[in-house]
Amino acid sequence: MIWFHLLIVLLFIIVGARLGGIGIGLAGAAGVIVLAVTGVPTASEHVPWDVIGIIMSVICTVAALQVAGSMDHLVHLTELLLRKHPRQIVFLAPFVTFLMSVMCGTGHTAYSVIPVIVDVSKEHRIRPSRPLSIAVVASQVGVAASPISAAMVALVIALEPLGIGYLICLAVVIPTTFIGLAVGAVVAARQGSDLKDDPVYRERLDKGLVRPSAAVTDDYRPTRSAVPSLLIFLAALVLVVAYATVTSQEVGIISNPPMSSTLAIMTIMLTTAAVICLVARKPTASIASQDTFRAGMTATICVMGLAWLGNAFVEHYEGAISVALSGPLQALPWLAAVFFYFAAPLMFSHAATTKAFMPLMVSLGLPAVALLASYPAVANYYLLPNYPTTVAAMEMDDTGSTRVGGNVFAHPFVLPGTVSIVICVILGFLLAPLVV
């Protein structure tokens, strides 16, 4: 029956991908029903409540920042940076999207930066697909490295039995992902022909489909609450990391903490959202109307449905899966990265992939170093050009340079993204033994 149930899982994942958006999670829930009816039991433990709680609380705070005008201020600072150094846009754009994702714990912040990247690229006759490809990848890799992301929390929870704590995970993942993306940016800078030589761009230009670059305006003024709210958010990030530090087994300052790091992230982020709204003098009800809130809640449903589907299947057939995978993975632990690389675009979520499969890898007896090094591969959302940020980049690039070619894998995100992940994993195998 394992192959029959695996087919059901894959079928509903494909159906969800075709539905798109929140439909991914809805299809996952429908798949759970079919699994249950055909003999796979399910329980509330299969729903990743901790992951869902993290996503909801962090997204709530990011939406509060948007209410306060802080996100607009960050985008303005990004525009100033890119316009001041346009020739380095292929390197600066991913740095910005990576930093924003690390800070906010979500890649949805990239939506506001993508139009700026396209505009600056066109203004200086730079092929937009070059900075866009690596910037979109960086926005997703940054989620994996974020101290407040649900994926990082799921990683820490899974590796705790191996003696790997929060600080060790951050110490390995943040530097390796940053360096990996820098190498990916070098690859992206050499990808594709120059814009003036692109036949698709010339055709669209002749048809008047390419909008002129927007003029730079000096009339932007941050709202009164933009900077104070941003400082409050940064203080909350410091508090989250500080709490995780003093309560961690590595430091052990507080041996019996009042709450876990997971609960601390939730409560600190929700409290921060309330404080930001008070400082901005905005009603808390305005949080729910922000596009970041809607995108985050969509992601929550997607994680809930897909992780529920995956967890139910994996737990029911854990013995059979262990027998099939234990030999190859124990002989070649780096194959865990390959597994995560291909599972991520199907699961459509860093957190869902980590929550569903990292505990399985632990149960197979894989070394902590290999799992920690392989973890960044869960950021592979670019292999299939159907993730929202990928789609947004292709739609907003009116030059046509960011496009899918003759097959579904022929698009500019694959090469720089894969190179970035490979470098991340290699560096992880080199750095993790020094830290663990």
PDB file of N, CA and C in Angstrom, residues 190-249:
ATOM      1  N   ARG A 190      26.740  36.588 -14.940  1.00  0.00           N
ATOM      2  CA  ARG A 190      27.228  36.150 -16.252  1.00  0.00           C
ATOM      3  C   ARG A 190      26.189  35.342 -17.015  1.00  0.00           C
ATOM      4  N   GLN A 191      24.965  35.364 -16.556  1.00  0.00           N
ATOM      5  CA  GLN A 191      23.911  34.539 -17.136  1.00  0.00           C
ATOM      6  C   GLN A 191      23.116  35.308 -18.181  1.00  0.00           C
ATOM      7  N   GLY A 192      22.954  34.724 -19.334  1.00  0.00           N
ATOM      8  CA  GLY A 192      22.158  35.342 -20.386  1.00  0.00           C
ATOM      9  C   GLY A 192      22.909  36.407 -21.146  1.00  0.00           C
ATOM     10  N   SER A 193      22.372  36.764 -22.293  1.00  0.00           N
ATOM     11  CA  SER A 193      22.996  37.796 -23.127  1.00  0.00           C
ATOM     12  C   SER A 193      22.746  39.171 -22.530  1.00  0.00           C
ATOM     13  N   ASP A 194      23.510  40.153 -22.984  1.00  0.00           N
ATOM     14  CA  ASP A 194      23.251  41.527 -22.566  1.00  0.00           C
ATOM     15  C   ASP A 194      21.849  41.928 -23.020  1.00  0.00           C
ATOM     16  N   LEU A 195      21.258  42.857 -22.306  1.00  0.00           N
ATOM     17  CA  LEU A 195      19.868  43.222 -22.584  1.00  0.00           C
ATOM     18  C   LEU A 195      19.684  43.702 -24.016  1.00  0.00           C
ATOM     19  N   LYS A 196      20.609  44.505 -24.518  1.00  0.00           N
ATOM     20  CA  LYS A 196      20.467  45.040 -25.869  1.00  0.00           C
ATOM     21  C   LYS A 196      20.530  43.965 -26.946  1.00  0.00           C
ATOM     22  N   ASP A 197      21.087  42.800 -26.602  1.00  0.00           N
ATOM     23  CA  ASP A 197      21.206  41.707 -27.573  1.00  0.00           C
ATOM     24  C   ASP A 197      20.093  40.675 -27.442  1.00  0.00           C
ATOM     25  N   ASP A 198      19.190  40.871 -26.507  1.00  0.00           N
ATOM     26  CA  ASP A 198      18.108  39.912 -26.283  1.00  0.00           C
ATOM     27  C   ASP A 198      17.010  40.156 -27.307  1.00  0.00           C
ATOM     28  N   PRO A 199      16.707  39.182 -28.165  1.00  0.00           N
ATOM     29  CA  PRO A 199      15.681  39.395 -29.205  1.00  0.00           C
ATOM     30  C   PRO A 199      14.286  39.607 -28.624  1.00  0.00           C
ATOM     31  N   VAL A 200      13.981  38.966 -27.519  1.00  0.00           N
ATOM     32  CA  VAL A 200      12.670  39.150 -26.896  1.00  0.00           C
ATOM     33  C   VAL A 200      12.519  40.582 -26.397  1.00  0.00           C
ATOM     34  N   TYR A 201      13.580  41.107 -25.797  1.00  0.00           N
ATOM     35  CA  TYR A 201      13.547  42.493 -25.321  1.00  0.00           C
ATOM     36  C   TYR A 201      13.382  43.459 -26.487  1.00  0.00           C
ATOM     37  N   ARG A 202      14.128  43.252 -27.569  1.00  0.00           N
ATOM     38  CA  ARG A 202      14.035  44.153 -28.718  1.00  0.00           C
ATOM     39  C   ARG A 202      12.636  44.120 -29.321  1.00  0.00           C
ATOM     40  N   GLU A 203      12.046  42.930 -29.381  1.00  0.00           N
ATOM     41  CA  GLU A 203      10.701  42.807 -29.926  1.00  0.00           C
ATOM     42  C   GLU A 203       9.683  43.540 -29.054  1.00  0.00           C
ATOM     43  N   ARG A 204       9.803  43.359 -27.738  1.00  0.00           N
ATOM     44  CA  ARG A 204       8.875  44.035 -26.825  1.00  0.00           C
ATOM     45  C   ARG A 204       9.097  45.549 -26.850  1.00  0.00           C
ATOM     46  N   LEU A 205      10.344  45.968 -27.035  1.00  0.00           N
ATOM     47  CA  LEU A 205      10.638  47.394 -27.099  1.00  0.00           C
ATOM     48  C   LEU A 205      10.004  48.016 -28.340  1.00  0.00           C
ATOM     49  N   ASP A 206      10.084  47.306 -29.462  1.00  0.00           N
ATOM     50  CA  ASP A 206       9.490  47.799 -30.703  1.00  0.00           C
ATOM     51  C   ASP A 206       7.970  47.897 -30.607  1.00  0.00           C
ATOM     52  N   LYS A 207       7.377  47.006 -29.824  1.00  0.00           N
ATOM     53  CA  LYS A 207       5.927  47.009 -29.672  1.00  0.00           C
ATOM     54  C   LYS A 207       5.452  47.972 -28.589  1.00  0.00           C
ATOM     55  N   GLY A 208       6.387  48.642 -27.931  1.00  0.00           N
ATOM     56  CA  GLY A 208       6.021  49.582 -26.877  1.00  0.00           C
ATOM     57  C   GLY A 208       5.561  48.925 -25.597  1.00  0.00           C
ATOM     58  N   LEU A 209       6.016  47.684 -25.354  1.00  0.00           N
ATOM     59  CA  LEU A 209       5.596  46.941 -24.161  1.00  0.00           C
ATOM     60  C   LEU A 209       6.529  47.143 -22.978  1.00  0.00           C
ATOM     61  N   VAL A 210       7.637  47.850 -23.214  1.00  0.00           N
ATOM     62  CA  VAL A 210       8.595  48.094 -22.131  1.00  0.00           C
ATOM     63  C   VAL A 210       8.375  49.505 -21.593  1.00  0.00           C
ATOM     64  N   ARG A 211       8.001  49.593 -20.350  1.00  0.00           N
ATOM     65  CA  ARG A 211       7.738  50.890 -19.739  1.00  0.00           C
ATOM     66  C   ARG A 211       9.049  51.638 -19.506  1.00  0.00           C
ATOM     67  N   PRO A 212       9.044  52.943 -19.646  1.00  0.00           N
ATOM     68  CA  PRO A 212      10.258  53.713 -19.349  1.00  0.00           C
ATOM     69  C   PRO A 212      10.579  53.672 -17.871  1.00  0.00           C
ATOM     70  N   SER A 213      11.854  53.837 -17.560  1.00  0.00           N
ATOM     71  CA  SER A 213      12.283  53.839 -16.167  1.00  0.00           C
ATOM     72  C   SER A 213      11.671  55.029 -15.446  1.00  0.00           C
ATOM     73  N   ALA A 214      11.202  54.792 -14.237  1.00  0.00           N
ATOM     74  CA  ALA A 214      10.571  55.861 -13.456  1.00  0.00           C
ATOM     75  C   ALA A 214      11.615  56.857 -12.984  1.00  0.00           C
ATOM     76  N   ALA A 215      11.259  58.096 -12.989  1.00  0.00           N
ATOM     77  CA  ALA A 215      12.183  59.131 -12.522  1.00  0.00           C
ATOM     78  C   ALA A 215      12.315  59.078 -11.007  1.00  0.00           C
ATOM     79  N   VAL A 216      13.477  59.419 -10.524  1.00  0.00           N
ATOM     80  CA  VAL A 216      13.715  59.430  -9.092  1.00  0.00           C
ATOM     81  C   VAL A 216      13.082  60.675  -8.491  1.00  0.00           C
ATOM     82  N   THR A 217      12.314  60.480  -7.453  1.00  0.00           N
ATOM     83  CA  THR A 217      11.667  61.621  -6.803  1.00  0.00           C
ATOM     84  C   THR A 217      12.283  61.846  -5.421  1.00  0.00           C
ATOM     85  N   ASP A 218      12.363  63.105  -5.039  1.00  0.00           N
ATOM     86  CA  ASP A 218      12.944  63.467  -3.742  1.00  0.00           C
ATOM     87  C   ASP A 218      11.874  63.836  -2.724  1.00  0.00           C
ATOM     88  N   ASP A 219      10.605  63.568  -3.058  1.00  0.00           N
ATOM     89  CA  ASP A 219       9.535  64.008  -2.162  1.00  0.00           C
ATOM     90  C   ASP A 219       9.159  62.952  -1.129  1.00  0.00           C
ATOM     91  N   TYR A 220       9.885  61.822  -1.108  1.00  0.00           N
ATOM     92  CA  TYR A 220       9.558  60.796  -0.113  1.00  0.00           C
ATOM     93  C   TYR A 220       9.956  61.275   1.282  1.00  0.00           C
ATOM     94  N   ARG A 221       9.055  61.124   2.213  1.00  0.00           N
ATOM     95  CA  ARG A 221       9.330  61.411   3.609  1.00  0.00           C
ATOM     96  C   ARG A 221       8.777  60.254   4.437  1.00  0.00           C
ATOM     97  N   PRO A 222       9.608  59.638   5.263  1.00  0.00           N
ATOM     98  CA  PRO A 222       9.101  58.530   6.080  1.00  0.00           C
ATOM     99  C   PRO A 222       8.026  59.017   7.040  1.00  0.00           C
ATOM    100  N   THR A 223       7.080  58.172   7.316  1.00  0.00           N
ATOM    101  CA  THR A 223       6.060  58.519   8.291  1.00  0.00           C
ATOM    102  C   THR A 223       6.693  58.705   9.670  1.00  0.00           C
ATOM    103  N   ARG A 224       5.983  59.378  10.529  1.00  0.00           N
ATOM    104  CA  ARG A 224       6.507  59.662  11.867  1.00  0.00           C
ATOM    105  C   ARG A 224       6.895  58.396  12.624  1.00  0.00           C
ATOM    106  N   SER A 225       6.179  57.320  12.356  1.00  0.00           N
ATOM    107  CA  SER A 225       6.392  56.086  13.116  1.00  0.00           C
ATOM    108  C   SER A 225       7.302  55.083  12.417  1.00  0.00           C
ATOM    109  N   ALA A 226       7.748  55.381  11.199  1.00  0.00           N
ATOM    110  CA  ALA A 226       8.497  54.393  10.412  1.00  0.00           C
ATOM    111  C   ALA A 226       9.793  53.972  11.102  1.00  0.00           C
ATOM    112  N   VAL A 227      10.631  54.926  11.439  1.00  0.00           N
ATOM    113  CA  VAL A 227      11.928  54.604  12.042  1.00  0.00           C
ATOM    114  C   VAL A 227      11.783  54.070  13.466  1.00  0.00           C
ATOM    115  N   PRO A 228      10.975  54.711  14.344  1.00  0.00           N
ATOM    116  CA  PRO A 228      10.806  54.139  15.687  1.00  0.00           C
ATOM    117  C   PRO A 228      10.275  52.708  15.674  1.00  0.00           C
ATOM    118  N   SER A 229       9.337  52.422  14.783  1.00  0.00           N
ATOM    119  CA  SER A 229       8.776  51.069  14.707  1.00  0.00           C
ATOM    120  C   SER A 229       9.828  50.067  14.247  1.00  0.00           C
ATOM    121  N   LEU A 230      10.656  50.500  13.312  1.00  0.00           N
ATOM    122  CA  LEU A 230      11.716  49.616  12.833  1.00  0.00           C
ATOM    123  C   LEU A 230      12.714  49.325  13.956  1.00  0.00           C
ATOM    124  N   LEU A 231      13.026  50.323  14.749  1.00  0.00           N
ATOM    125  CA  LEU A 231      13.947  50.132  15.876  1.00  0.00           C
ATOM    126  C   LEU A 231      13.332  49.206  16.929  1.00  0.00           C
ATOM    127  N   ILE A 232      12.038  49.333  17.138  1.00  0.00           N
ATOM    128  CA  ILE A 232      11.355  48.433  18.075  1.00  0.00           C
ATOM    129  C   ILE A 232      11.426  46.998  17.585  1.00  0.00           C
ATOM    130  N   PHE A 233      11.227  46.817  16.290  1.00  0.00           N
ATOM    131  CA  PHE A 233      11.289  45.470  15.709  1.00  0.00           C
ATOM    132  C   PHE A 233      12.696  44.887  15.848  1.00  0.00           C
ATOM    133  N   LEU A 234      13.719  45.686  15.568  1.00  0.00           N
ATOM    134  CA  LEU A 234      15.096  45.208  15.702  1.00  0.00           C
ATOM    135  C   LEU A 234      15.408  44.844  17.157  1.00  0.00           C
ATOM    136  N   ALA A 235      14.892  45.629  18.093  1.00  0.00           N
ATOM    137  CA  ALA A 235      15.085  45.316  19.516  1.00  0.00           C
ATOM    138  C   ALA A 235      14.410  43.987  19.865  1.00  0.00           C
ATOM    139  N   ALA A 236      13.248  43.728  19.249  1.00  0.00           N
ATOM    140  CA  ALA A 236      12.552  42.460  19.482  1.00  0.00           C
ATOM    141  C   ALA A 236      13.369  41.286  18.942  1.00  0.00           C
ATOM    142  N   LEU A 237      14.000  41.471  17.775  1.00  0.00           N
ATOM    143  CA  LEU A 237      14.858  40.416  17.229  1.00  0.00           C
ATOM    144  C   LEU A 237      16.011  40.113  18.178  1.00  0.00           C
ATOM    145  N   VAL A 238      16.625  41.160  18.700  1.00  0.00           N
ATOM    146  CA  VAL A 238      17.720  40.980  19.651  1.00  0.00           C
ATOM    147  C   VAL A 238      17.224  40.243  20.898  1.00  0.00           C
ATOM    148  N   LEU A 239      16.035  40.596  21.356  1.00  0.00           N
ATOM    149  CA  LEU A 239      15.466  39.947  22.533  1.00  0.00           C
ATOM    150  C   LEU A 239      15.205  38.466  22.282  1.00  0.00           C
ATOM    151  N   VAL A 240      14.706  38.135  21.086  1.00  0.00           N
ATOM    152  CA  VAL A 240      14.461  36.727  20.745  1.00  0.00           C
ATOM    153  C   VAL A 240      15.760  35.929  20.797  1.00  0.00           C
ATOM    154  N   VAL A 241      16.797  36.449  20.143  1.00  0.00           N
ATOM    155  CA  VAL A 241      18.079  35.748  20.118  1.00  0.00           C
ATOM    156  C   VAL A 241      18.682  35.678  21.521  1.00  0.00           C
ATOM    157  N   ALA A 242      18.543  36.757  22.293  1.00  0.00           N
ATOM    158  CA  ALA A 242      19.085  36.777  23.653  1.00  0.00           C
ATOM    159  C   ALA A 242      18.389  35.738  24.531  1.00  0.00           C
ATOM    160  N   TYR A 243      17.064  35.646  24.415  1.00  0.00           N
ATOM    161  CA  TYR A 243      16.326  34.662  25.213  1.00  0.00           C
ATOM    162  C   TYR A 243      16.743  33.240  24.830  1.00  0.00           C
ATOM    163  N   ALA A 244      16.842  32.994  23.522  1.00  0.00           N
ATOM    164  CA  ALA A 244      17.268  31.664  23.077  1.00  0.00           C
ATOM    165  C   ALA A 244      18.680  31.353  23.561  1.00  0.00           C
ATOM    166  N   THR A 245      19.508  32.386  23.674  1.00  0.00           N
ATOM    167  CA  THR A 245      20.887  32.185  24.119  1.00  0.00           C
ATOM    168  C   THR A 245      20.953  31.805  25.595  1.00  0.00           C
ATOM    169  N   VAL A 246      20.284  32.588  26.434  1.00  0.00           N
ATOM    170  CA  VAL A 246      20.384  32.352  27.877  1.00  0.00           C
ATOM    171  C   VAL A 246      19.646  31.090  28.310  1.00  0.00           C
ATOM    172  N   THR A 247      18.699  30.614  27.489  1.00  0.00           N
ATOM    173  CA  THR A 247      17.964  29.398  27.848  1.00  0.00           C
ATOM    174  C   THR A 247      18.491  28.163  27.125  1.00  0.00           C
ATOM    175  N   SER A 248      19.491  28.340  26.262  1.00  0.00           N
ATOM    176  CA  SER A 248      20.017  27.217  25.490  1.00  0.00           C
ATOM    177  C   SER A 248      20.883  26.310  26.360  1.00  0.00           C
ATOM    178  N   GLN A 249      20.999  25.063  25.955  1.00  0.00           N
ATOM    179  CA  GLN A 249      21.845  24.117  26.677  1.00  0.00           C
ATOM    180  C   GLN A 249      23.318  24.488  26.557  1.00  0.00           C
TER     181      GLN A 249
END
